[in-house]
Coordinates of C-alpha atoms and ligand atoms in Angstrom, one line a residue:
M1 CA -31.9 -81.8 176.1
T2 CA -33.0 -79.3 178.7
S3 CA -34.3 -79.5 182.1
E4 CA -37.7 -78.4 181.0
S5 CA -38.0 -81.4 178.3
K6 CA -36.8 -84.0 181.1
P7 CA -38.8 -85.6 183.7
A8 CA -37.9 -84.2 187.0
H9 CA -35.3 -86.3 189.1
F10 CA -36.0 -87.1 192.6
L11 CA -34.3 -84.2 194.1
Q12 CA -36.1 -81.8 192.0
N13 CA -39.4 -83.3 193.3
I14 CA -38.3 -83.4 196.8
I15 CA -37.2 -79.8 196.8
R16 CA -40.4 -78.6 195.0
E17 CA -42.6 -80.3 197.6
D18 CA -40.5 -78.8 200.5
L19 CA -40.8 -75.3 199.0
A20 CA -44.5 -75.9 198.2
E21 CA -45.3 -77.0 201.6
G22 CA -43.3 -74.4 203.4
R23 CA -40.9 -76.9 205.0
V24 CA -38.2 -74.6 203.6
S25 CA -38.5 -71.1 202.4
Q26 CA -35.4 -70.8 200.4
L27 CA -33.2 -73.5 198.9
T28 CA -29.7 -73.1 199.8
T29 CA -27.2 -75.9 198.8
R30 CA -23.5 -76.4 198.6
F31 CA -20.5 -78.0 196.9
P32 CA -18.0 -79.1 199.6
P33 CA -14.8 -80.1 198.0
E34 CA -11.8 -81.3 200.2
P35 CA -8.9 -79.3 198.7
N36 CA -6.7 -82.5 198.4
G37 CA -6.5 -82.7 194.6
Y38 CA -8.1 -81.1 191.6
L39 CA -11.6 -81.5 190.6
H40 CA -12.7 -84.3 188.2
I41 CA -15.5 -85.1 185.9
G42 CA -17.2 -86.8 188.8
H43 CA -17.2 -83.4 190.9
A44 CA -18.8 -81.9 187.7
K45 CA -21.7 -83.8 188.2
S46 CA -22.0 -82.7 191.8
I47 CA -21.3 -79.3 191.0
C48 CA -23.9 -79.0 188.0
L49 CA -26.4 -80.6 190.3
N50 CA -25.8 -78.4 193.3
F51 CA -25.6 -75.0 191.5
G52 CA -28.0 -76.1 188.9
L53 CA -30.8 -76.8 191.8
A54 CA -30.0 -73.6 193.2
K55 CA -30.6 -71.7 190.1
E56 CA -33.5 -73.7 188.8
F57 CA -35.3 -72.8 192.3
G58 CA -34.0 -69.5 192.8
G59 CA -31.8 -70.2 195.8
E60 CA -28.1 -70.1 196.4
C61 CA -25.2 -72.6 196.4
N62 CA -22.1 -72.2 198.8
L63 CA -18.5 -73.3 197.7
R64 CA -17.3 -74.8 201.0
F65 CA -13.9 -76.1 201.3
D66 CA -14.1 -79.2 203.5
D67 CA -10.8 -78.7 205.1
T68 CA -10.7 -81.0 208.3
N69 CA -7.5 -82.8 207.1
P70 CA -4.5 -80.6 207.0
A71 CA -2.2 -83.4 206.0
K72 CA -3.5 -83.5 202.6
E73 CA -4.7 -80.3 201.6
D74 CA -3.2 -77.5 200.1
E75 CA -3.7 -73.9 198.9
E76 CA -2.9 -74.8 195.3
Y77 CA -5.9 -77.1 195.5
V78 CA -8.3 -74.4 196.7
E79 CA -7.3 -72.0 194.0
S80 CA -7.7 -74.6 191.3
I81 CA -11.1 -75.6 192.5
K82 CA -12.5 -72.3 192.3
R83 CA -11.0 -71.6 189.0
D84 CA -12.8 -74.9 187.9
V85 CA -16.2 -74.1 189.3
E86 CA -16.4 -70.6 187.6
W87 CA -15.2 -71.9 184.3
L88 CA -18.0 -74.5 184.5
G89 CA -20.1 -71.2 184.4
F90 CA -21.2 -71.2 188.3
Q91 CA -20.7 -68.7 190.8
W92 CA -21.0 -69.3 194.6
A93 CA -23.2 -67.2 197.0
G94 CA -21.1 -64.7 198.9
K95 CA -17.1 -65.6 199.6
A96 CA -15.9 -69.2 199.3
K97 CA -16.3 -70.7 202.7
Y98 CA -14.1 -73.1 204.6
T99 CA -15.1 -75.5 207.2
S100 CA -12.1 -74.3 209.3
D101 CA -13.9 -70.9 209.3
Y102 CA -16.1 -72.8 212.0
F103 CA -13.3 -74.6 214.0
D104 CA -14.0 -72.1 217.1
Q105 CA -17.7 -73.1 216.8
L106 CA -17.3 -76.9 216.3
H107 CA -15.1 -77.0 219.3
Q108 CA -17.4 -75.4 221.5
W109 CA -20.0 -77.6 220.3
A110 CA -17.5 -80.6 221.3
I111 CA -17.4 -79.2 224.7
H112 CA -21.3 -78.9 224.5
L113 CA -21.5 -82.4 224.1
I114 CA -19.1 -83.2 226.9
K115 CA -21.1 -81.2 229.2
E116 CA -24.2 -83.1 228.2
G117 CA -22.4 -86.5 229.1
K118 CA -22.5 -87.3 225.3
A119 CA -18.9 -87.0 224.4
Y120 CA -15.5 -88.4 226.0
V121 CA -11.8 -88.5 225.8
C122 CA -10.8 -92.1 224.8
D123 CA -7.1 -93.1 225.2
L124 CA -7.5 -96.3 223.3
T125 CA -5.0 -96.6 220.3
P126 CA -6.3 -96.6 217.1
E127 CA -5.8 -100.4 216.8
Q128 CA -7.5 -101.0 219.9
A129 CA -10.3 -98.8 218.9
R130 CA -10.8 -100.7 215.7
E131 CA -10.9 -104.0 217.9
Y132 CA -13.5 -102.7 220.2
R133 CA -15.5 -101.6 217.3
G134 CA -16.6 -104.9 216.4
S135 CA -18.0 -105.6 213.0
L136 CA -20.9 -106.1 210.7
K137 CA -21.9 -109.1 212.5
A138 CA -20.5 -108.5 215.9
P139 CA -21.6 -105.5 218.2
G140 CA -18.9 -103.3 219.6
K141 CA -17.6 -103.3 223.2
N142 CA -17.8 -100.1 225.4
S143 CA -14.2 -98.5 225.7
P144 CA -12.8 -98.4 229.3
Y145 CA -12.6 -94.8 229.1
R146 CA -16.4 -94.5 228.5
E147 CA -17.7 -93.4 231.7
R148 CA -15.1 -90.7 232.6
S149 CA -16.8 -87.9 234.4
V150 CA -17.7 -84.5 232.6
E151 CA -14.9 -83.0 234.8
E152 CA -12.3 -85.3 233.7
N153 CA -13.3 -85.2 230.0
L154 CA -13.3 -81.2 230.0
D155 CA -9.9 -81.2 231.4
L156 CA -8.6 -83.9 229.2
F157 CA -10.0 -82.3 226.0
A158 CA -8.5 -78.8 227.2
R159 CA -5.1 -80.4 227.5
M160 CA -5.6 -82.3 224.1
T161 CA -6.3 -78.9 222.6
A162 CA -3.3 -77.4 224.3
G163 CA -1.0 -79.6 222.8
E164 CA -0.3 -81.8 225.8
F165 CA -0.7 -85.2 224.1
D166 CA 0.8 -87.1 221.2
E167 CA -0.7 -87.6 218.1
G168 CA -2.8 -91.1 218.2
S169 CA -2.7 -91.1 222.2
C170 CA -6.3 -90.3 222.7
S171 CA -9.4 -88.6 220.8
L172 CA -12.8 -87.4 221.6
R173 CA -15.6 -89.5 220.8
A174 CA -19.5 -89.0 220.7
K175 CA -21.0 -91.4 223.2
I176 CA -23.8 -93.0 221.5
D177 CA -24.0 -96.8 221.2
M178 CA -21.4 -99.3 220.9
A179 CA -24.0 -102.2 219.9
A180 CA -25.7 -99.9 217.4
P181 CA -26.3 -102.0 214.2
N182 CA -24.7 -99.0 212.2
I183 CA -20.9 -98.9 213.1
N184 CA -20.9 -95.2 212.3
L185 CA -22.9 -94.8 215.5
R186 CA -20.6 -96.9 217.8
D187 CA -18.8 -93.9 219.5
P188 CA -17.3 -92.3 216.5
V189 CA -14.4 -90.1 216.8
I190 CA -15.2 -86.4 216.6
Y191 CA -11.9 -84.8 217.1
R192 CA -8.4 -86.1 216.9
I193 CA -4.9 -84.7 217.6
K194 CA -2.8 -83.6 214.4
K195 CA 0.3 -81.7 215.3
M196 CA 0.2 -80.1 211.9
A197 CA -0.1 -76.5 210.6
H198 CA -3.2 -75.9 208.5
H199 CA -3.3 -74.1 205.3
Q200 CA -6.2 -71.6 206.5
T201 CA -5.6 -71.6 210.3
G202 CA -2.0 -72.0 210.5
D203 CA -0.8 -73.2 213.8
K204 CA -4.0 -72.4 215.9
W205 CA -4.9 -75.7 216.5
C206 CA -3.4 -79.2 217.1
V207 CA -6.9 -80.7 217.4
Y208 CA -9.1 -81.3 214.1
P209 CA -12.7 -82.4 213.7
S210 CA -13.7 -85.5 212.0
Y211 CA -15.6 -84.9 208.5
D212 CA -18.8 -86.3 210.2
F213 CA -18.9 -84.1 213.2
A214 CA -17.7 -80.9 210.9
H215 CA -20.0 -81.5 208.0
G216 CA -23.5 -81.4 209.2
Q217 CA -22.8 -78.4 211.8
S218 CA -21.1 -76.7 209.1
D219 CA -24.3 -77.1 206.7
A220 CA -26.3 -75.9 209.8
I221 CA -24.2 -72.9 210.2
E222 CA -24.5 -71.8 206.6
G223 CA -28.3 -72.6 206.6
I224 CA -28.0 -75.2 203.9
S225 CA -31.4 -76.5 203.4
H226 CA -30.4 -79.8 201.3
S227 CA -27.2 -81.2 201.9
I228 CA -26.6 -83.4 198.7
C229 CA -24.0 -86.1 198.9
T230 CA -22.9 -89.3 197.5
L231 CA -24.6 -92.7 198.2
E232 CA -21.6 -93.8 200.2
F233 CA -22.9 -91.4 202.9
E234 CA -26.0 -93.0 203.3
D235 CA -25.0 -94.9 206.2
H236 CA -23.6 -91.9 208.0
K237 CA -27.1 -90.1 207.9
P238 CA -28.2 -91.3 211.2
L239 CA -25.0 -89.9 212.8
Y240 CA -25.4 -86.6 210.5
D241 CA -29.0 -86.5 212.2
W242 CA -27.7 -87.5 215.9
F243 CA -25.2 -84.4 215.8
I244 CA -28.1 -82.0 214.6
E245 CA -30.4 -83.4 217.2
N246 CA -28.0 -83.1 220.1
L247 CA -26.4 -79.7 219.4
P248 CA -27.8 -76.1 219.7
V249 CA -27.2 -75.6 215.8
P250 CA -28.9 -72.7 214.3
A251 CA -30.9 -74.7 211.6
R252 CA -32.0 -78.3 210.6
P253 CA -30.3 -79.5 207.3
R254 CA -31.0 -82.6 205.8
Q255 CA -28.9 -84.8 203.7
Y256 CA -29.7 -86.4 200.7
E257 CA -27.9 -88.9 198.5
F258 CA -27.3 -89.7 194.8
A259 CA -25.1 -91.9 192.9
R260 CA -21.7 -91.0 192.1
L261 CA -20.6 -90.8 188.5
H262 CA -18.4 -93.7 187.3
L263 CA -17.0 -93.5 183.7
N264 CA -15.5 -96.3 181.8
Y265 CA -12.0 -96.2 180.5
T266 CA -10.6 -94.0 183.4
V267 CA -10.7 -93.4 186.7
V268 CA -12.5 -90.7 189.1
S269 CA -10.7 -90.8 192.4
K270 CA -8.4 -87.9 193.5
R271 CA -6.2 -90.4 195.0
K272 CA -5.7 -92.3 192.0
L273 CA -5.3 -89.4 189.8
K274 CA -2.8 -87.9 192.3
Q275 CA -0.8 -91.2 191.8
L276 CA -0.7 -90.7 187.9
V277 CA 0.7 -87.3 188.5
D278 CA 3.1 -88.3 191.2
E279 CA 4.5 -91.2 189.3
G280 CA 4.8 -89.4 185.9
F281 CA 2.1 -91.1 183.8
V282 CA 0.9 -87.8 182.9
D283 CA 2.2 -84.3 182.9
G284 CA 0.5 -82.8 185.7
W285 CA -3.2 -82.5 187.0
D286 CA -4.1 -80.6 183.6
D287 CA -2.7 -83.0 181.5
P288 CA -4.9 -83.3 178.5
R289 CA -5.6 -86.9 179.3
M290 CA -6.9 -86.6 182.7
P291 CA -10.5 -86.7 183.4
T292 CA -10.0 -83.6 185.5
I293 CA -11.9 -80.5 184.8
S294 CA -8.5 -78.5 184.3
G295 CA -7.3 -81.7 181.9
L296 CA -10.6 -81.4 180.0
R297 CA -10.3 -77.4 179.8
R298 CA -6.8 -77.6 178.4
R299 CA -7.8 -80.4 176.0
G300 CA -10.2 -78.1 174.6
V301 CA -13.3 -79.4 175.9
T302 CA -16.0 -76.6 176.4
P303 CA -18.0 -75.9 179.9
A304 CA -21.2 -76.1 177.8
S305 CA -20.3 -79.9 176.8
I306 CA -19.7 -80.9 180.3
R307 CA -22.9 -79.4 181.1
Q308 CA -24.6 -80.9 178.8
F309 CA -23.2 -84.1 179.5
C310 CA -24.2 -83.9 183.4
E311 CA -27.8 -83.2 182.0
M312 CA -27.7 -86.1 179.7
I313 CA -26.4 -88.6 182.6
G314 CA -29.4 -87.5 185.0
V315 CA -29.4 -88.1 188.5
T316 CA -30.6 -91.1 190.0
R317 CA -29.7 -93.4 193.4
A318 CA -28.7 -96.2 191.1
D319 CA -25.0 -97.0 190.9
S320 CA -24.0 -97.3 187.1
T321 CA -21.2 -96.9 184.9
V322 CA -21.4 -94.4 182.0
D323 CA -19.9 -94.6 178.7
M324 CA -17.2 -92.5 178.0
G325 CA -18.8 -92.4 174.5
M326 CA -21.6 -90.2 175.9
L327 CA -19.0 -87.7 177.2
E328 CA -17.4 -87.7 173.8
Y329 CA -20.9 -87.4 172.1
A330 CA -21.5 -83.9 174.2
I331 CA -18.0 -82.6 173.4
R332 CA -18.4 -83.3 169.8
D333 CA -21.8 -82.0 169.4
D334 CA -21.0 -78.8 171.1
L335 CA -17.8 -78.1 168.9
D336 CA -19.5 -79.0 165.7
K337 CA -22.0 -76.3 166.3
N338 CA -19.7 -73.6 167.5
A339 CA -16.1 -74.6 166.5
P340 CA -14.7 -72.5 163.5
R341 CA -13.3 -74.5 160.8
A342 CA -9.7 -74.4 159.6
M343 CA -7.2 -76.4 157.7
C344 CA -4.2 -78.3 159.2
V345 CA -2.0 -80.6 157.2
M346 CA -0.6 -83.2 159.9
E347 CA 2.1 -85.0 158.0
P348 CA 2.9 -82.6 154.9
L349 CA 3.5 -83.7 151.2
K350 CA 4.9 -80.9 149.1
V351 CA 3.0 -80.2 145.9
T352 CA 4.2 -77.9 143.1
L353 CA 1.7 -76.7 140.9
T354 CA 3.8 -76.7 137.5
N355 CA 1.3 -74.4 135.8
Y356 CA 0.9 -71.7 138.4
P357 CA 2.8 -68.6 137.8
E358 CA 5.9 -68.2 139.7
G359 CA 5.9 -65.9 142.4
Q360 CA 2.0 -65.2 142.6
Q361 CA -0.1 -65.4 145.6
E362 CA -3.8 -64.7 145.7
M363 CA -6.3 -64.8 148.5
L364 CA -9.2 -67.4 148.6
K365 CA -12.1 -67.2 150.9
A366 CA -13.6 -69.8 153.0
P367 CA -16.5 -69.9 155.2
G368 CA -15.9 -69.8 159.0
H369 CA -18.5 -72.4 159.3
P370 CA -20.8 -74.4 157.1
V371 CA -24.0 -73.2 158.8
R372 CA -23.2 -70.3 161.2
D373 CA -22.7 -67.3 159.2
D374 CA -22.0 -65.1 162.5
L375 CA -18.6 -67.0 162.4
P376 CA -16.3 -64.8 160.1
S377 CA -15.0 -66.2 156.8
R378 CA -11.2 -66.9 156.4
E379 CA -8.7 -65.9 153.8
L380 CA -6.5 -68.6 152.5
P381 CA -3.2 -67.5 150.5
F382 CA -3.0 -69.8 147.4
G383 CA 0.4 -70.0 145.5
K384 CA 2.8 -72.4 143.5
T385 CA 3.4 -74.6 146.4
V386 CA 0.9 -76.2 148.9
Y387 CA 1.1 -79.2 151.1
I388 CA -1.2 -81.9 151.4
E389 CA -1.6 -84.8 153.4
Q390 CA 0.8 -87.6 152.8
E391 CA -2.0 -90.0 153.2
D392 CA -4.1 -88.3 150.7
F393 CA -2.1 -89.4 147.8
R394 CA -1.4 -92.8 146.3
E395 CA 0.3 -93.9 143.2
E396 CA -2.1 -96.4 142.5
A397 CA -5.6 -97.1 144.3
N398 CA -9.1 -98.7 143.6
K399 CA -12.0 -96.7 143.3
K400 CA -12.9 -96.5 146.9
Y401 CA -9.9 -94.0 147.4
K402 CA -11.4 -90.6 146.9
R403 CA -8.4 -88.8 147.0
L404 CA -5.5 -88.0 144.9
V405 CA -4.1 -90.8 142.8
L406 CA -1.5 -90.5 140.1
G407 CA -2.9 -89.3 136.9
K408 CA -6.2 -88.4 138.5
K409 CA -8.0 -85.3 140.0
V410 CA -8.7 -84.1 143.1
R411 CA -10.4 -80.9 144.7
L412 CA -8.3 -78.8 146.9
R413 CA -11.1 -77.6 149.6
N414 CA -12.1 -74.1 149.0
A415 CA -9.7 -73.9 146.2
Y416 CA -9.2 -75.5 142.6
V417 CA -9.0 -78.9 141.3
I418 CA -5.6 -80.2 140.7
Q419 CA -4.1 -83.2 138.8
A420 CA -1.3 -85.3 139.9
D421 CA 1.2 -85.7 137.0
E422 CA 4.5 -87.0 138.5
V423 CA 6.1 -88.2 141.6
I424 CA 9.5 -87.3 143.0
K425 CA 11.2 -89.7 145.1
N426 CA 14.4 -89.6 147.5
E427 CA 17.1 -92.2 147.2
A428 CA 15.2 -94.5 149.8
G429 CA 12.1 -94.4 147.5
D430 CA 10.1 -92.3 149.8
I431 CA 7.7 -89.8 147.9
V432 CA 9.1 -86.3 148.6
E433 CA 7.0 -84.2 146.1
L434 CA 4.2 -83.9 143.9
L435 CA 4.1 -82.2 140.4
C436 CA 0.5 -81.3 139.8
S437 CA -1.3 -79.1 137.3
V438 CA -4.1 -76.9 138.5
D439 CA -7.1 -76.1 136.6
L440 CA -7.6 -72.3 137.2
D441 CA -11.1 -72.4 135.9
T442 CA -12.4 -74.5 138.9
L443 CA -13.1 -72.1 141.8
G444 CA -16.5 -72.9 142.9
K445 CA -17.3 -74.7 139.8
D446 CA -16.9 -78.1 138.1
P447 CA -13.8 -78.5 135.5
A448 CA -15.1 -77.5 131.8
D449 CA -14.6 -81.1 130.6
G450 CA -17.6 -82.0 133.0
V451 CA -15.4 -84.5 134.7
K452 CA -16.0 -84.0 138.5
P453 CA -13.2 -85.2 140.8
K454 CA -14.7 -87.5 143.5
G455 CA -12.7 -86.4 146.4
V456 CA -12.1 -83.2 148.4
I457 CA -8.8 -82.7 150.4
H458 CA -7.6 -80.2 152.7
W459 CA -4.4 -78.2 152.1
V460 CA -2.4 -75.3 153.3
S461 CA -0.1 -72.8 151.3
A462 CA 3.8 -73.7 151.5
D463 CA 4.7 -69.9 151.2
S464 CA 2.2 -68.7 154.1
H465 CA 1.2 -70.9 156.8
V466 CA 1.8 -71.5 160.6
D467 CA 4.3 -74.2 161.6
C468 CA 2.8 -76.2 164.4
E469 CA 3.1 -79.2 166.7
V470 CA -0.1 -81.4 167.1
R471 CA -0.7 -83.7 169.8
L472 CA -3.0 -86.6 169.5
Y473 CA -4.5 -88.1 172.5
D474 CA -6.1 -91.4 173.0
R475 CA -7.9 -92.8 175.9
L476 CA -5.9 -93.0 179.1
F477 CA -6.6 -96.3 179.9
N478 CA -7.3 -99.5 177.4
D479 CA -9.2 -101.6 180.0
E480 CA -13.0 -100.4 180.3
S481 CA -12.7 -100.6 184.1
P482 CA -9.2 -100.1 185.2
D483 CA -9.9 -100.0 188.7
V484 CA -12.6 -102.6 189.5
G485 CA -11.7 -105.7 191.5
D486 CA -8.1 -106.5 192.2
K487 CA -6.7 -104.8 189.2
N488 CA -3.8 -102.4 189.7
F489 CA -5.3 -99.5 187.7
L490 CA -1.6 -98.3 186.7
D491 CA -1.4 -101.9 184.8
S492 CA -4.1 -100.6 182.3
V493 CA -2.6 -97.3 181.4
N494 CA -2.5 -97.0 177.7
P495 CA 0.9 -97.0 176.3
D496 CA -0.2 -95.2 173.0
N497 CA -2.1 -92.5 174.7
L498 CA -0.4 -89.5 173.1
K499 CA 1.1 -89.1 169.6
I500 CA 3.2 -86.1 168.9
L501 CA 3.5 -84.6 165.4
S502 CA 5.7 -82.1 165.3
G503 CA 6.0 -80.9 161.7
C504 CA 2.4 -79.8 160.8
K505 CA 1.4 -77.0 158.6
A506 CA -1.7 -74.9 159.5
E507 CA -3.7 -72.3 157.8
L508 CA -2.5 -68.7 158.4
S509 CA -5.8 -67.7 160.3
L510 CA -4.3 -70.1 163.3
A511 CA -1.6 -68.0 164.2
E512 CA -4.1 -66.0 165.8
A513 CA -5.9 -68.9 167.6
Q514 CA -6.7 -68.2 171.4
V515 CA -6.3 -70.7 173.9
G516 CA -9.9 -71.9 175.1
Q517 CA -11.0 -71.5 171.6
G518 CA -11.9 -74.8 169.7
Y519 CA -11.4 -75.4 166.0
Q520 CA -12.6 -78.0 163.6
F521 CA -9.5 -78.9 161.7
E522 CA -11.3 -79.9 158.5
R523 CA -11.4 -83.9 157.9
N524 CA -8.9 -84.2 161.3
G525 CA -11.1 -83.5 164.2
Y526 CA -11.4 -80.7 166.8
F527 CA -8.4 -78.9 168.0
C528 CA -7.5 -76.2 170.4
R529 CA -4.1 -74.3 171.3
D530 CA -2.6 -75.7 174.5
S531 CA -2.0 -73.4 177.4
K532 CA 1.4 -74.8 178.3
Y533 CA 3.4 -75.8 175.5
G534 CA 4.3 -74.0 172.0
S535 CA 5.3 -70.4 171.1
A536 CA 4.1 -67.7 169.2
E537 CA 6.0 -68.9 166.2
K538 CA 5.2 -72.4 166.5
P539 CA 1.9 -73.2 168.7
V540 CA 0.9 -76.6 169.8
F541 CA -2.5 -77.9 169.2
N542 CA -4.3 -80.5 171.3
R543 CA -6.9 -82.8 169.6
T544 CA -9.9 -82.4 171.8
I545 CA -11.6 -85.3 170.0
G546 CA -11.9 -86.9 166.6
L547 CA -14.8 -86.1 164.0
R548 CA -16.5 -89.3 164.8
D549 CA -16.3 -92.2 167.0
S550 CA -13.4 -94.5 165.5
W551 CA -12.3 -95.4 168.7
A552 CA -14.7 -98.6 169.3
K553 CA -13.8 -99.8 165.6
E554 CA -10.2 -99.6 166.2
Q555 CA -10.0 -101.6 169.2
D556 CA -12.0 -104.3 166.9
N557 CA -9.3 -104.7 164.3
Ligands
ATP601 P1 -12.5 -88.6 195.5 O1 -12.8 -90.0 195.8 O2 -12.2 -88.3 194.0 O3 -11.5 -87.9 196.6 P2 -14.4 -87.3 197.1 O4 -15.9 -87.5 197.1 O5 -13.6 -87.6 198.1 O6 -14.0 -87.8 195.8 P3 -14.8 -84.5 197.7 O7 -13.8 -83.3 197.6 O8 -15.1 -84.8 199.1 O9 -14.1 -85.8 196.8 O10 -16.1 -84.2 196.9 C1 -16.6 -83.0 196.8 C2 -18.1 -83.4 196.3 O11 -18.1 -84.0 195.4 C3 -18.6 -84.3 197.3 O12 -20.1 -83.8 197.8 C4 -18.8 -85.6 196.6 O13 -19.9 -86.3 196.9 C5 -19.0 -85.1 195.0 N1 -18.2 -86.1 194.1 C6 -17.0 -86.6 194.3 N2 -16.9 -87.6 193.3 C7 -18.1 -87.6 192.8 C8 -18.5 -88.4 191.6 N3 -17.8 -89.5 190.9 N4 -19.8 -88.5 191.2 C9 -20.5 -87.4 191.7 N5 -20.1 -86.7 192.9 C10 -19.0 -86.7 193.2
MG602 MG1 -13.6 -86.9 200.3

């Protein structure tokens, strides 16, 4: 599905008209994350939209850190956000920008409003201010400080800025309308005192602009033509426009809203994701179970599949929840087309081929991919002892079981047909080894007796393989909507969301597996090497996703 084959969405239509009718000469968008956490899949929707539109219409997209609240922000988040945007395949125009780059200008504009009689210093405590604000049904009341003179306001704001007052003791508010039906217009706070160092500006400031005051003005400074945000800012738009109209800004950006991405079986809120990290439910922001961009990357999800997913879900103004299966579909689709094939035995069972010459080893060849001739073929060492999956053998089975059964035959993938002759058990009665015979006249052809084995199973050489650990992830939550209503989302964390298999045996080619390269472990799913755990001798592989959607079925059983 490409943008060419899909009908245009409302923002594409708006932009096309604005350009055609000359209302804007060049499209400029921005992606404005607050550096207070790692980006998640919801942000990917906004990134693909903003950068995608800029690309489509020959414009530019800025990356702007919306850093007006030093209390929750951190340089670590700044770096992670840059890495994630680039990894998704996008490049911002020029240098990364910060709202804090504009603190001087914003401060001057606050003074401009005071001079125009459109802003005042208010000494109501936060609780009093809330009371005066009124409610959706009741209008607000004017603050007793609303009629301070311009001179007094200039003096008080200068003293606020100089650090003379305590946090919370006063704030600068725009003088708009305490009876406005839209609460955002009831004299919103535009500057507040925060005696706190900032990750970009250090100790320079002890007053910081509010998001509402900073955002539109930053858009204007950067010449943003279309300021695209999510629907919860719809009610802020009159305020956005009020500031633009009442300040000598260099441009007139316009705000447009679209629906956020909600995804079932997970949460997309930095605050909640941070809680999962801080309370140890996961092993960091980039834990492969997290819906963060860095978690998805570590899990082996490709940037192309995230972009494809964002294309599939489209852009509308209607709030809805997207099924996780859709993201999984996009991930699987991309990996199926591009991931080299390999074999890995998760729970090994030793198989000795009694009639294979002792000490002999040969090299078999296997294709890198069933249809992609450009992917290199693999060399598979084959010898007297191999490992197969424990669950691929049964002493007895009915006809539906198309794997190895005692006395019957099966084909080892890309290799020979073998027959199970004898089972060796330990004292506890567990099967510890199989003695099989191999038919060496079956490479790429059926056995001479014409009896074609029904099943094909994967295997690895016991002498030449890579010992590895495999991590099987399941959904992070077992509730479809973990954070809807009164629920505490932490209550529905899926306790079985990680299974570690530490005695796995992978084919030799996987010794060279690179982080970021996905593989299909034949019959097992898609995997990639973990970037954090494992060693050269014993890599760790994360299961990105299973071969097909078995999840819904398992839940029904
Ligand atoms: P969170 O609630 O996770 O903190 P946020 O909106 O506060 O999200 P920001 O850093 O302010 O996070 O977001 C940067 C941009 O990404 C904003 O334009 C925001 O609208 C957009 N965005 C955030 N979450 C989503 C989402 N779930 N779907 C689409 N866009 C999103
Ligand atoms: Mg935010």
